[in-house]
Amino acid sequence: MKRLFALIIVLATLFQVPLLAQAEKIYSFEHPSQQARFNHLTHQMRCLVCQNQNIAESDAGLAADLRQHIYEQISAKKSNEEITDYLKDRYGDFVSFKPPFQANTYALWLAPFILLLMGLAIISQFYRQRRAS
Amino acid sequence: MNKRLLYTVLPLLLFIVIATFLWLGLFMNPHHLPSSLINKKAPHFELIDLTNNKLHFNQDDLKGHVSLVDVWASWCLACRKDHYVFMDLARELHIPIYGIDYKDDRNAALSMLSELGNPFTKVGFDEYGDVAIDWGVYGAPELFILDKHGFVRFKRVGAINHALWKTELLPVINKLKAEA
Protein backbone atom coordinates (compact mmCIF):
# COMPACT_ATOMS: atom_id res chain seq x y z
CA MET A 1 0.00 0.00 0.00
CA LYS A 2 2.76 2.38 0.97
CA ARG A 3 4.67 1.53 -2.16
CA LEU A 4 1.65 2.15 -4.33
CA PHE A 5 1.25 5.54 -2.75
CA ALA A 6 4.87 6.37 -3.37
CA LEU A 7 4.54 5.28 -6.98
CA ILE A 8 1.47 7.46 -7.50
CA ILE A 9 3.22 10.46 -6.03
CA VAL A 10 6.31 9.93 -8.14
CA LEU A 11 4.25 9.54 -11.31
CA ALA A 12 2.11 12.57 -10.50
CA THR A 13 5.22 14.66 -9.99
CA LEU A 14 6.77 13.45 -13.22
CA PHE A 15 3.73 14.33 -15.30
CA GLN A 16 3.36 17.76 -13.74
CA VAL A 17 6.69 19.05 -14.94
CA PRO A 18 5.93 19.23 -18.67
CA LEU A 19 2.58 20.87 -17.93
CA LEU A 20 4.31 23.64 -16.00
CA ALA A 21 6.90 24.07 -18.70
CA GLN A 22 4.22 24.57 -21.32
CA ALA A 23 2.38 27.26 -19.41
CA GLU A 24 4.88 29.84 -20.62
CA LYS A 25 5.78 30.92 -24.11
CA ILE A 26 9.24 29.67 -25.05
CA TYR A 27 11.62 32.24 -26.44
CA SER A 28 14.45 31.08 -28.65
CA PHE A 29 17.53 33.15 -29.39
CA GLU A 30 20.31 33.03 -31.95
CA HIS A 31 22.94 32.81 -29.28
CA PRO A 32 22.97 31.21 -25.80
CA SER A 33 24.39 34.43 -24.30
CA GLN A 34 21.22 36.23 -25.39
CA GLN A 35 19.16 33.60 -23.61
CA ALA A 36 21.24 34.22 -20.49
CA ARG A 37 20.68 37.96 -20.73
CA PHE A 38 16.96 37.40 -21.22
CA ASN A 39 16.84 35.27 -18.06
CA HIS A 40 18.88 37.80 -16.14
CA LEU A 41 16.76 40.80 -17.19
CA THR A 42 13.39 39.17 -16.66
CA HIS A 43 14.45 38.09 -13.19
CA GLN A 44 15.67 41.56 -12.35
CA MET A 45 12.49 43.40 -13.37
CA ARG A 46 9.44 43.68 -11.17
CA CYS A 47 5.96 42.87 -12.38
CA LEU A 48 3.92 45.95 -11.42
CA VAL A 49 0.66 44.05 -11.21
CA CYS A 50 1.76 41.41 -8.70
CA GLN A 51 4.49 43.46 -7.16
CA ASN A 52 6.56 40.88 -5.37
CA GLN A 53 7.03 38.72 -8.43
CA ASN A 54 9.49 39.32 -11.20
CA ILE A 55 8.36 39.39 -14.80
CA ALA A 56 9.98 36.03 -15.52
CA GLU A 57 7.73 34.25 -13.03
CA SER A 58 4.54 36.27 -13.16
CA ASP A 59 1.50 35.10 -15.09
CA ALA A 60 0.05 38.60 -15.36
CA GLY A 61 -0.70 39.89 -18.83
CA LEU A 62 1.62 42.84 -18.36
CA ALA A 63 4.50 40.55 -17.42
CA ALA A 64 3.98 38.55 -20.61
CA ASP A 65 3.99 41.80 -22.62
CA LEU A 66 7.20 42.94 -20.96
CA ARG A 67 8.84 39.55 -21.56
CA GLN A 68 7.93 39.90 -25.22
CA HIS A 69 9.28 43.45 -25.21
CA ILE A 70 12.60 42.41 -23.66
CA TYR A 71 12.84 39.52 -26.12
CA GLU A 72 12.40 41.91 -29.05
CA GLN A 73 14.91 44.38 -27.64
CA ILE A 74 17.56 41.68 -27.15
CA SER A 75 16.95 40.38 -30.67
CA ALA A 76 17.38 43.97 -31.89
CA LYS A 77 20.86 43.95 -30.30
CA LYS A 78 20.01 46.45 -27.57
CA SER A 79 22.28 46.47 -24.52
CA ASN A 80 21.09 45.47 -21.05
CA GLU A 81 21.39 49.07 -19.96
CA GLU A 82 19.29 50.40 -22.84
CA ILE A 83 16.57 47.88 -22.04
CA THR A 84 16.43 48.61 -18.30
CA ASP A 85 16.63 52.37 -18.88
CA TYR A 86 13.70 52.15 -21.28
CA LEU A 87 11.57 50.40 -18.66
CA LYS A 88 12.71 52.70 -15.84
CA ASP A 89 11.81 55.76 -17.92
CA ARG A 90 8.29 54.48 -18.22
CA TYR A 91 7.58 52.63 -14.99
CA GLY A 92 9.99 54.37 -12.62
CA ASP A 93 12.86 52.94 -10.57
CA PHE A 94 10.30 50.73 -8.81
CA VAL A 95 10.25 48.42 -11.83
CA SER A 96 13.78 47.27 -11.03
CA PHE A 97 14.50 45.01 -8.06
CA LYS A 98 17.84 46.76 -7.74
CA PRO A 99 17.24 50.33 -6.56
CA PRO A 100 19.76 52.93 -7.79
CA PHE A 101 22.15 54.62 -5.35
CA GLN A 102 20.84 58.20 -5.27
CA ALA A 103 19.66 60.89 -2.83
CA ASN A 104 16.35 59.26 -1.90
CA THR A 105 17.89 55.79 -1.47
CA TYR A 106 21.01 56.64 0.56
CA ALA A 107 19.25 55.54 3.75
CA LEU A 108 18.20 52.27 2.13
CA TRP A 109 21.71 51.40 0.95
CA LEU A 110 23.69 52.71 3.90
CA ALA A 111 21.42 51.70 6.81
CA PRO A 112 22.69 48.09 6.95
CA PHE A 113 26.30 49.24 7.24
CA ILE A 114 25.45 51.87 9.84
CA LEU A 115 23.53 49.26 11.85
CA LEU A 116 26.47 46.86 11.54
CA LEU A 117 28.86 49.51 12.85
CA MET A 118 26.50 50.30 15.71
CA GLY A 119 26.30 46.61 16.58
CA LEU A 120 30.09 46.25 16.53
CA ALA A 121 30.43 49.33 18.74
CA ILE A 122 27.97 47.91 21.26
CA ILE A 123 29.70 44.52 21.33
CA SER A 124 33.18 46.01 21.77
CA GLN A 125 31.88 48.31 24.50
CA PHE A 126 30.34 45.30 26.25
CA TYR A 127 33.62 43.31 26.21
CA ARG A 128 35.68 46.33 27.27
CA GLN A 129 33.44 46.80 30.29
CA ARG A 130 33.61 43.12 31.18
CA ARG A 131 37.40 43.12 31.02
CA ALA A 132 37.53 46.24 33.17
CA SER A 133 35.39 44.77 35.93
CA MET B 1 24.99 57.31 35.01
CA ASN B 2 24.89 59.19 31.76
CA LYS B 3 25.82 56.02 29.89
CA ARG B 4 23.11 54.02 31.59
CA LEU B 5 20.58 56.63 30.55
CA LEU B 6 21.81 56.31 26.96
CA TYR B 7 21.41 52.55 27.05
CA THR B 8 17.83 52.77 28.26
CA VAL B 9 16.74 55.64 26.06
CA LEU B 10 18.42 54.54 22.83
CA PRO B 11 16.46 51.27 22.39
CA LEU B 12 13.26 53.13 23.17
CA LEU B 13 14.06 55.76 20.54
CA LEU B 14 14.90 53.06 18.02
CA PHE B 15 11.64 51.32 18.80
CA ILE B 16 9.67 54.53 18.30
CA VAL B 17 11.34 55.23 14.95
CA ILE B 18 10.74 51.71 13.62
CA ALA B 19 7.20 51.57 14.99
CA THR B 20 6.36 54.90 13.35
CA PHE B 21 7.54 53.69 9.95
CA LEU B 22 5.66 50.42 10.28
CA TRP B 23 2.54 52.25 11.45
CA LEU B 24 2.64 54.60 8.48
CA GLY B 25 3.28 51.64 6.22
CA LEU B 26 -0.08 50.17 7.24
CA PHE B 27 -1.89 52.99 5.45
CA MET B 28 0.15 53.17 2.30
CA ASN B 29 -1.13 51.67 -0.90
CA PRO B 30 1.72 50.01 -2.80
CA HIS B 31 -0.38 50.13 -5.95
CA HIS B 32 -0.37 53.92 -6.02
CA LEU B 33 2.91 54.37 -7.82
CA PRO B 34 4.08 57.77 -8.89
CA SER B 35 4.18 57.94 -12.66
CA SER B 36 7.59 58.69 -14.08
CA LEU B 37 5.82 60.52 -16.89
CA ILE B 38 4.73 63.38 -14.64
CA ASN B 39 5.90 66.73 -16.05
CA LYS B 40 7.21 65.01 -19.15
CA LYS B 41 5.96 65.26 -22.69
CA ALA B 42 3.52 62.54 -23.68
CA PRO B 43 5.34 59.68 -25.43
CA HIS B 44 5.33 59.43 -29.20
CA PHE B 45 2.70 57.02 -30.37
CA GLU B 46 0.46 56.29 -33.32
CA LEU B 47 -2.82 54.45 -32.98
CA ILE B 48 -5.70 53.86 -35.33
CA ASP B 49 -9.08 55.03 -34.10
CA LEU B 50 -11.34 52.25 -32.87
CA THR B 51 -14.49 53.65 -34.45
CA ASN B 52 -13.00 54.95 -37.69
CA ASN B 53 -9.93 53.24 -39.13
CA LYS B 54 -9.13 56.21 -41.37
CA LEU B 55 -8.55 58.32 -38.28
CA HIS B 56 -5.25 58.35 -36.40
CA PHE B 57 -4.61 59.25 -32.79
CA ASN B 58 -1.14 60.44 -31.82
CA GLN B 59 0.74 62.87 -29.56
CA ASP B 60 -0.11 65.84 -31.84
CA ASP B 61 -3.77 65.52 -30.82
CA LEU B 62 -2.77 66.33 -27.25
CA LYS B 63 -1.48 69.83 -27.94
CA GLY B 64 -3.31 73.15 -27.70
CA HIS B 65 -5.75 72.24 -24.95
CA VAL B 66 -6.00 70.60 -21.56
CA SER B 67 -7.03 67.01 -22.23
CA LEU B 68 -7.76 63.69 -20.59
CA VAL B 69 -6.41 60.34 -21.71
CA ASP B 70 -8.28 57.37 -20.32
CA VAL B 71 -6.86 53.86 -20.62
CA TRP B 72 -9.78 51.44 -20.64
CA ALA B 73 -10.97 48.10 -21.99
CA SER B 74 -14.29 46.36 -22.40
CA TRP B 75 -13.08 43.42 -20.24
CA CYS B 76 -12.37 45.78 -17.34
CA LEU B 77 -15.32 46.05 -14.95
CA ALA B 78 -14.11 49.22 -13.25
CA CYS B 79 -13.79 50.85 -16.69
CA ARG B 80 -17.42 50.07 -17.39
CA LYS B 81 -18.41 51.94 -14.23
CA ASP B 82 -16.07 54.80 -15.07
CA HIS B 83 -17.70 55.02 -18.47
CA TYR B 84 -20.86 56.53 -16.98
CA VAL B 85 -18.75 59.21 -15.32
CA PHE B 86 -16.98 59.99 -18.59
CA MET B 87 -20.34 60.26 -20.39
CA ASP B 88 -21.34 63.00 -17.94
CA LEU B 89 -17.94 64.66 -18.16
CA ALA B 90 -18.07 64.74 -21.96
CA ARG B 91 -21.23 66.84 -21.65
CA GLU B 92 -20.02 69.13 -18.86
CA LEU B 93 -16.29 69.53 -19.26
CA HIS B 94 -15.73 70.97 -22.75
CA ILE B 95 -12.23 69.55 -23.04
CA PRO B 96 -11.31 66.59 -25.23
CA ILE B 97 -11.40 63.18 -23.60
CA TYR B 98 -9.23 60.68 -25.43
CA GLY B 99 -9.34 56.95 -24.92
CA ILE B 100 -6.76 54.23 -25.32
CA ASP B 101 -8.51 50.90 -25.68
CA TYR B 102 -6.07 48.57 -23.93
CA LYS B 103 -5.55 44.95 -25.10
CA ASP B 104 -9.11 44.58 -26.19
CA ASP B 105 -11.23 42.74 -28.67
CA ARG B 106 -12.38 45.23 -31.33
CA ASN B 107 -15.96 43.97 -31.50
CA ALA B 108 -16.36 43.80 -27.74
CA ALA B 109 -15.04 47.36 -27.41
CA LEU B 110 -17.30 48.67 -30.16
CA SER B 111 -20.37 47.03 -28.67
CA MET B 112 -19.53 48.56 -25.27
CA LEU B 113 -19.40 52.01 -26.90
CA SER B 114 -22.68 51.51 -28.73
CA GLU B 115 -24.31 50.23 -25.57
CA LEU B 116 -23.07 52.87 -23.10
CA GLY B 117 -22.29 55.75 -25.47
CA ASN B 118 -19.00 57.17 -26.68
CA PRO B 119 -17.58 60.00 -24.55
CA PHE B 120 -14.26 60.06 -26.41
CA THR B 121 -13.08 62.60 -28.96
CA LYS B 122 -10.83 59.84 -30.30
CA VAL B 123 -10.19 56.28 -29.15
CA GLY B 124 -6.87 54.68 -30.08
CA PHE B 125 -7.10 50.92 -30.45
CA ASP B 126 -4.04 49.45 -28.70
CA GLU B 127 -4.66 45.79 -29.46
CA TYR B 128 -1.39 44.41 -28.04
CA GLY B 129 -0.73 47.00 -25.34
CA ASP B 130 2.46 48.32 -26.97
CA VAL B 131 1.49 51.98 -26.70
CA ALA B 132 0.34 51.37 -23.14
CA ILE B 133 3.88 50.25 -22.25
CA ASP B 134 5.17 53.57 -23.59
CA TRP B 135 2.71 55.33 -21.30
CA GLY B 136 3.85 53.25 -18.31
CA VAL B 137 0.43 51.66 -17.97
CA TYR B 138 0.21 48.57 -15.78
CA GLY B 139 -3.52 48.01 -15.59
CA ALA B 140 -6.78 49.56 -16.69
CA PRO B 141 -8.31 51.93 -15.74
CA GLU B 142 -5.65 54.61 -15.70
CA LEU B 143 -6.35 58.28 -16.28
CA PHE B 144 -3.87 60.93 -17.41
CA ILE B 145 -4.44 64.68 -17.37
CA LEU B 146 -2.33 66.67 -19.82
CA ASP B 147 -1.69 70.39 -20.07
CA LYS B 148 -1.97 72.61 -23.15
CA HIS B 149 1.54 71.77 -24.29
CA GLY B 150 0.95 68.02 -24.27
CA PHE B 151 2.84 67.37 -21.00
CA VAL B 152 1.53 64.75 -18.60
CA ARG B 153 0.69 66.53 -15.35
CA PHE B 154 -1.40 64.06 -13.39
CA LYS B 155 -2.05 60.36 -13.30
CA ARG B 156 -4.62 58.34 -11.47
CA VAL B 157 -4.67 54.55 -11.34
CA GLY B 158 -7.94 52.80 -10.58
CA ALA B 159 -11.61 53.58 -10.77
CA ILE B 160 -13.01 57.09 -10.45
CA ASN B 161 -16.45 58.32 -9.41
CA HIS B 162 -18.33 61.60 -9.34
CA ALA B 163 -17.25 62.51 -5.80
CA LEU B 164 -13.59 61.83 -6.46
CA TRP B 165 -13.91 63.70 -9.68
CA LYS B 166 -15.07 66.88 -7.90
CA THR B 167 -12.56 66.75 -5.06
CA GLU B 168 -9.43 65.50 -6.79
CA LEU B 169 -9.51 65.78 -10.55
CA LEU B 170 -11.54 68.90 -11.33
CA PRO B 171 -9.18 71.17 -9.34
CA VAL B 172 -6.25 69.84 -11.38
CA ILE B 173 -8.06 70.57 -14.64
CA ASN B 174 -9.05 74.07 -13.56
CA LYS B 175 -5.49 74.81 -12.52
CA LEU B 176 -4.12 73.60 -15.85
CA LYS B 177 -6.77 75.56 -17.76
CA ALA B 178 -5.67 78.75 -15.96
CA GLU B 179 -2.05 78.21 -16.97
CA ALA B 180 -0.68 80.05 -19.98
Tab-separated table of C-alpha atoms in Angstrom:
chain	number	residue	atom	x	y	z
A	1	MET	CA	0.000	0.000	0.000
A	2	LYS	CA	2.758	2.381	0.971
A	3	ARG	CA	4.671	1.528	-2.163
A	4	LEU	CA	1.649	2.154	-4.330
A	5	PHE	CA	1.254	5.543	-2.752
A	6	ALA	CA	4.866	6.369	-3.369
A	7	LEU	CA	4.541	5.280	-6.978
A	8	ILE	CA	1.470	7.461	-7.499
A	9	ILE	CA	3.218	10.464	-6.031
A	10	VAL	CA	6.306	9.927	-8.141
A	11	LEU	CA	4.249	9.535	-11.311
A	12	ALA	CA	2.113	12.569	-10.501
A	13	THR	CA	5.222	14.660	-9.991
A	14	LEU	CA	6.765	13.448	-13.215
A	15	PHE	CA	3.732	14.329	-15.298
A	16	GLN	CA	3.359	17.758	-13.739
A	17	VAL	CA	6.690	19.050	-14.943
A	18	PRO	CA	5.932	19.225	-18.672
A	19	LEU	CA	2.582	20.871	-17.928
A	20	LEU	CA	4.306	23.644	-16.002
A	21	ALA	CA	6.899	24.068	-18.701
A	22	GLN	CA	4.215	24.571	-21.321
A	23	ALA	CA	2.383	27.262	-19.407
A	24	GLU	CA	4.876	29.843	-20.623
A	25	LYS	CA	5.783	30.918	-24.113
A	26	ILE	CA	9.238	29.672	-25.046
A	27	TYR	CA	11.617	32.240	-26.440
A	28	SER	CA	14.448	31.085	-28.648
A	29	PHE	CA	17.527	33.148	-29.387
A	30	GLU	CA	20.315	33.031	-31.955
A	31	HIS	CA	22.940	32.812	-29.285
A	32	PRO	CA	22.973	31.215	-25.795
A	33	SER	CA	24.393	34.429	-24.304
A	34	GLN	CA	21.225	36.233	-25.394
A	35	GLN	CA	19.161	33.604	-23.605
A	36	ALA	CA	21.242	34.216	-20.488
A	37	ARG	CA	20.683	37.957	-20.734
A	38	PHE	CA	16.961	37.402	-21.216
A	39	ASN	CA	16.844	35.268	-18.064
A	40	HIS	CA	18.884	37.802	-16.141
A	41	LEU	CA	16.763	40.805	-17.187
A	42	THR	CA	13.387	39.171	-16.664
A	43	HIS	CA	14.452	38.085	-13.186
A	44	GLN	CA	15.671	41.562	-12.348
A	45	MET	CA	12.492	43.401	-13.372
A	46	ARG	CA	9.436	43.681	-11.166
A	47	CYS	CA	5.956	42.867	-12.379
A	48	LEU	CA	3.917	45.947	-11.419
A	49	VAL	CA	0.656	44.049	-11.205
A	50	CYS	CA	1.763	41.408	-8.702
A	51	GLN	CA	4.494	43.458	-7.160
A	52	ASN	CA	6.561	40.877	-5.370
A	53	GLN	CA	7.030	38.722	-8.434
A	54	ASN	CA	9.494	39.322	-11.200
A	55	ILE	CA	8.355	39.389	-14.804
A	56	ALA	CA	9.978	36.027	-15.515
A	57	GLU	CA	7.729	34.254	-13.026
A	58	SER	CA	4.543	36.274	-13.162
A	59	ASP	CA	1.498	35.099	-15.089
A	60	ALA	CA	0.048	38.596	-15.355
A	61	GLY	CA	-0.695	39.891	-18.834
A	62	LEU	CA	1.623	42.839	-18.363
A	63	ALA	CA	4.503	40.546	-17.422
A	64	ALA	CA	3.982	38.550	-20.613
A	65	ASP	CA	3.993	41.798	-22.619
A	66	LEU	CA	7.201	42.939	-20.958
A	67	ARG	CA	8.845	39.553	-21.560
A	68	GLN	CA	7.927	39.903	-25.218
A	69	HIS	CA	9.281	43.448	-25.213
A	70	ILE	CA	12.603	42.409	-23.663
A	71	TYR	CA	12.840	39.523	-26.124
A	72	GLU	CA	12.398	41.906	-29.050
A	73	GLN	CA	14.915	44.378	-27.643
A	74	ILE	CA	17.556	41.675	-27.149
A	75	SER	CA	16.951	40.376	-30.669
A	76	ALA	CA	17.383	43.967	-31.892
A	77	LYS	CA	20.861	43.946	-30.298
A	78	LYS	CA	20.008	46.450	-27.571
A	79	SER	CA	22.281	46.467	-24.523
A	80	ASN	CA	21.089	45.472	-21.052
A	81	GLU	CA	21.394	49.074	-19.960
A	82	GLU	CA	19.290	50.397	-22.844
A	83	ILE	CA	16.572	47.881	-22.037
A	84	THR	CA	16.430	48.607	-18.302
A	85	ASP	CA	16.629	52.372	-18.884
A	86	TYR	CA	13.704	52.148	-21.281
A	87	LEU	CA	11.574	50.405	-18.658
A	88	LYS	CA	12.706	52.697	-15.836
A	89	ASP	CA	11.814	55.755	-17.916
A	90	ARG	CA	8.291	54.476	-18.222
A	91	TYR	CA	7.584	52.628	-14.990
A	92	GLY	CA	9.987	54.370	-12.622
A	93	ASP	CA	12.855	52.943	-10.570
A	94	PHE	CA	10.305	50.734	-8.808
A	95	VAL	CA	10.250	48.419	-11.833
A	96	SER	CA	13.781	47.274	-11.027
A	97	PHE	CA	14.496	45.012	-8.064
A	98	LYS	CA	17.844	46.762	-7.739
A	99	PRO	CA	17.245	50.329	-6.563
A	100	PRO	CA	19.760	52.933	-7.794
A	101	PHE	CA	22.146	54.622	-5.347
A	102	GLN	CA	20.836	58.196	-5.267
A	103	ALA	CA	19.664	60.888	-2.826
A	104	ASN	CA	16.347	59.264	-1.902
A	105	THR	CA	17.886	55.788	-1.473
A	106	TYR	CA	21.010	56.642	0.560
A	107	ALA	CA	19.251	55.543	3.747
A	108	LEU	CA	18.205	52.266	2.126
A	109	TRP	CA	21.713	51.396	0.947
A	110	LEU	CA	23.690	52.706	3.901
A	111	ALA	CA	21.423	51.702	6.811
A	112	PRO	CA	22.687	48.088	6.954
A	113	PHE	CA	26.302	49.239	7.236
A	114	ILE	CA	25.449	51.867	9.844
A	115	LEU	CA	23.533	49.260	11.851
A	116	LEU	CA	26.468	46.856	11.540
A	117	LEU	CA	28.865	49.505	12.850
A	118	MET	CA	26.501	50.300	15.706
A	119	GLY	CA	26.295	46.614	16.581
A	120	LEU	CA	30.086	46.252	16.531
A	121	ALA	CA	30.430	49.328	18.738
A	122	ILE	CA	27.966	47.915	21.264
A	123	ILE	CA	29.704	44.520	21.326
A	124	SER	CA	33.177	46.014	21.765
A	125	GLN	CA	31.878	48.314	24.498
A	126	PHE	CA	30.344	45.302	26.253
A	127	TYR	CA	33.617	43.313	26.213
A	128	ARG	CA	35.679	46.328	27.272
A	129	GLN	CA	33.439	46.796	30.286
A	130	ARG	CA	33.607	43.117	31.185
A	131	ARG	CA	37.397	43.120	31.025
A	132	ALA	CA	37.535	46.238	33.175
A	133	SER	CA	35.389	44.774	35.930
B	1	MET	CA	24.995	57.307	35.015
B	2	ASN	CA	24.892	59.193	31.761
B	3	LYS	CA	25.823	56.020	29.888
B	4	ARG	CA	23.106	54.021	31.585
B	5	LEU	CA	20.575	56.630	30.552
B	6	LEU	CA	21.810	56.314	26.958
B	7	TYR	CA	21.413	52.548	27.052
B	8	THR	CA	17.833	52.774	28.261
B	9	VAL	CA	16.744	55.643	26.064
B	10	LEU	CA	18.423	54.536	22.826
B	11	PRO	CA	16.457	51.271	22.387
B	12	LEU	CA	13.264	53.130	23.170
B	13	LEU	CA	14.060	55.757	20.541
B	14	LEU	CA	14.903	53.060	18.015
B	15	PHE	CA	11.645	51.317	18.802
B	16	ILE	CA	9.672	54.530	18.299
B	17	VAL	CA	11.340	55.227	14.947
B	18	ILE	CA	10.744	51.715	13.623
B	19	ALA	CA	7.199	51.568	14.992
B	20	THR	CA	6.360	54.900	13.349
B	21	PHE	CA	7.540	53.692	9.952
B	22	LEU	CA	5.662	50.417	10.283
B	23	TRP	CA	2.541	52.251	11.450
B	24	LEU	CA	2.638	54.604	8.477
B	25	GLY	CA	3.275	51.636	6.218
B	26	LEU	CA	-0.084	50.170	7.237
B	27	PHE	CA	-1.892	52.988	5.451
B	28	MET	CA	0.152	53.167	2.299
B	29	ASN	CA	-1.127	51.669	-0.901
B	30	PRO	CA	1.719	50.008	-2.805
B	31	HIS	CA	-0.384	50.129	-5.952
B	32	HIS	CA	-0.371	53.920	-6.024
B	33	LEU	CA	2.907	54.365	-7.823
B	34	PRO	CA	4.079	57.774	-8.890
B	35	SER	CA	4.177	57.937	-12.664
B	36	SER	CA	7.587	58.686	-14.076
B	37	LEU	CA	5.823	60.521	-16.894
B	38	ILE	CA	4.732	63.377	-14.645
B	39	ASN	CA	5.898	66.729	-16.048
B	40	LYS	CA	7.210	65.006	-19.151
B	41	LYS	CA	5.965	65.264	-22.694
B	42	ALA	CA	3.523	62.540	-23.685
B	43	PRO	CA	5.336	59.677	-25.425
B	44	HIS	CA	5.330	59.433	-29.201
B	45	PHE	CA	2.700	57.016	-30.374
B	46	GLU	CA	0.456	56.292	-33.317
B	47	LEU	CA	-2.823	54.453	-32.981
B	48	ILE	CA	-5.703	53.862	-35.335
B	49	ASP	CA	-9.076	55.028	-34.102
B	50	LEU	CA	-11.335	52.250	-32.871
B	51	THR	CA	-14.487	53.651	-34.448
B	52	ASN	CA	-12.999	54.949	-37.690
B	53	ASN	CA	-9.932	53.241	-39.130
B	54	LYS	CA	-9.133	56.214	-41.366
B	55	LEU	CA	-8.554	58.324	-38.277
B	56	HIS	CA	-5.249	58.350	-36.398
B	57	PHE	CA	-4.613	59.250	-32.792
B	58	ASN	CA	-1.137	60.442	-31.823
B	59	GLN	CA	0.740	62.872	-29.562
B	60	ASP	CA	-0.111	65.840	-31.836
B	61	ASP	CA	-3.772	65.519	-30.817
B	62	LEU	CA	-2.773	66.332	-27.253
B	63	LYS	CA	-1.483	69.834	-27.945
B	64	GLY	CA	-3.306	73.145	-27.701
B	65	HIS	CA	-5.754	72.236	-24.953
B	66	VAL	CA	-5.996	70.601	-21.565
B	67	SER	CA	-7.031	67.013	-22.231
B	68	LEU	CA	-7.760	63.690	-20.594
B	69	VAL	CA	-6.409	60.339	-21.712
B	70	ASP	CA	-8.276	57.371	-20.315
B	71	VAL	CA	-6.864	53.856	-20.623
B	72	TRP	CA	-9.782	51.440	-20.637
B	73	ALA	CA	-10.968	48.104	-21.987
B	74	SER	CA	-14.289	46.361	-22.397
B	75	TRP	CA	-13.080	43.423	-20.243
B	76	CYS	CA	-12.366	45.781	-17.336
B	77	LEU	CA	-15.318	46.054	-14.948
B	78	ALA	CA	-14.114	49.216	-13.248
B	79	CYS	CA	-13.792	50.853	-16.688
B	80	ARG	CA	-17.420	50.066	-17.387
B	81	LYS	CA	-18.410	51.936	-14.226
B	82	ASP	CA	-16.075	54.796	-15.072
B	83	HIS	CA	-17.701	55.019	-18.469
B	84	TYR	CA	-20.858	56.529	-16.984
B	85	VAL	CA	-18.747	59.208	-15.320
B	86	PHE	CA	-16.983	59.991	-18.594
B	87	MET	CA	-20.336	60.257	-20.387
B	88	ASP	CA	-21.344	62.998	-17.943
B	89	LEU	CA	-17.943	64.659	-18.161
B	90	ALA	CA	-18.073	64.735	-21.956
B	91	ARG	CA	-21.231	66.836	-21.653
B	92	GLU	CA	-20.020	69.135	-18.862
B	93	LEU	CA	-16.291	69.532	-19.265
B	94	HIS	CA	-15.732	70.975	-22.754
B	95	ILE	CA	-12.234	69.552	-23.044
B	96	PRO	CA	-11.307	66.592	-25.232
B	97	ILE	CA	-11.402	63.182	-23.603
B	98	TYR	CA	-9.230	60.681	-25.431
B	99	GLY	CA	-9.341	56.947	-24.917
B	100	ILE	CA	-6.764	54.226	-25.315
B	101	ASP	CA	-8.509	50.897	-25.682
B	102	TYR	CA	-6.067	48.567	-23.931
B	103	LYS	CA	-5.546	44.952	-25.096
B	104	ASP	CA	-9.109	44.580	-26.185
B	105	ASP	CA	-11.233	42.743	-28.674
B	106	ARG	CA	-12.382	45.226	-31.331
B	107	ASN	CA	-15.959	43.967	-31.499
B	108	ALA	CA	-16.357	43.804	-27.738
B	109	ALA	CA	-15.039	47.362	-27.407
B	110	LEU	CA	-17.304	48.675	-30.165
B	111	SER	CA	-20.368	47.028	-28.667
B	112	MET	CA	-19.532	48.556	-25.270
B	113	LEU	CA	-19.397	52.009	-26.900
B	114	SER	CA	-22.683	51.514	-28.733
B	115	GLU	CA	-24.309	50.225	-25.566
B	116	LEU	CA	-23.072	52.867	-23.104
B	117	GLY	CA	-22.290	55.749	-25.469
B	118	ASN	CA	-19.003	57.168	-26.684
B	119	PRO	CA	-17.584	59.995	-24.552
B	120	PHE	CA	-14.261	60.058	-26.413
B	121	THR	CA	-13.080	62.599	-28.956
B	122	LYS	CA	-10.827	59.843	-30.298
B	123	VAL	CA	-10.186	56.282	-29.147
B	124	GLY	CA	-6.873	54.683	-30.085
B	125	PHE	CA	-7.095	50.921	-30.451
B	126	ASP	CA	-4.045	49.451	-28.698
B	127	GLU	CA	-4.658	45.793	-29.458
B	128	TYR	CA	-1.391	44.407	-28.040
B	129	GLY	CA	-0.730	46.996	-25.338
B	130	ASP	CA	2.460	48.320	-26.971
B	131	VAL	CA	1.489	51.977	-26.705
B	132	ALA	CA	0.336	51.369	-23.137
B	133	ILE	CA	3.877	50.249	-22.247
B	134	ASP	CA	5.168	53.565	-23.593
B	135	TRP	CA	2.712	55.328	-21.297
B	136	GLY	CA	3.853	53.251	-18.314
B	137	VAL	CA	0.428	51.657	-17.973
B	138	TYR	CA	0.213	48.566	-15.782
B	139	GLY	CA	-3.522	48.010	-15.592
B	140	ALA	CA	-6.781	49.564	-16.686
B	141	PRO	CA	-8.306	51.928	-15.741
B	142	GLU	CA	-5.653	54.613	-15.704
B	143	LEU	CA	-6.347	58.277	-16.285
B	144	PHE	CA	-3.871	60.933	-17.405
B	145	ILE	CA	-4.443	64.681	-17.368
B	146	LEU	CA	-2.329	66.669	-19.825
B	147	ASP	CA	-1.686	70.385	-20.071
B	148	LYS	CA	-1.970	72.612	-23.146
B	149	HIS	CA	1.538	71.768	-24.288
B	150	GLY	CA	0.954	68.018	-24.270
B	151	PHE	CA	2.837	67.369	-20.999
B	152	VAL	CA	1.532	64.751	-18.599
B	153	ARG	CA	0.691	66.531	-15.352
B	154	PHE	CA	-1.403	64.058	-13.388
B	155	LYS	CA	-2.053	60.355	-13.301
B	156	ARG	CA	-4.622	58.342	-11.473
B	157	VAL	CA	-4.670	54.546	-11.339
B	158	GLY	CA	-7.941	52.799	-10.580
B	159	ALA	CA	-11.613	53.582	-10.767
B	160	ILE	CA	-13.007	57.094	-10.450
B	161	ASN	CA	-16.447	58.320	-9.406
B	162	HIS	CA	-18.333	61.598	-9.336
B	163	ALA	CA	-17.247	62.506	-5.800
B	164	LEU	CA	-13.590	61.826	-6.455
B	165	TRP	CA	-13.912	63.701	-9.679
B	166	LYS	CA	-15.071	66.875	-7.904
B	167	THR	CA	-12.557	66.752	-5.063
B	168	GLU	CA	-9.433	65.499	-6.791
B	169	LEU	CA	-9.512	65.781	-10.553
B	170	LEU	CA	-11.539	68.903	-11.333
B	171	PRO	CA	-9.185	71.171	-9.337
B	172	VAL	CA	-6.249	69.841	-11.380
B	173	ILE	CA	-8.060	70.569	-14.640
B	174	ASN	CA	-9.045	74.067	-13.564
B	175	LYS	CA	-5.492	74.808	-12.519
B	176	LEU	CA	-4.124	73.602	-15.852
B	177	LYS	CA	-6.766	75.560	-17.761
B	178	ALA	CA	-5.675	78.745	-15.960
B	179	GLU	CA	-2.047	78.214	-16.967
B	180	ALA	CA	-0.677	80.048	-19.981
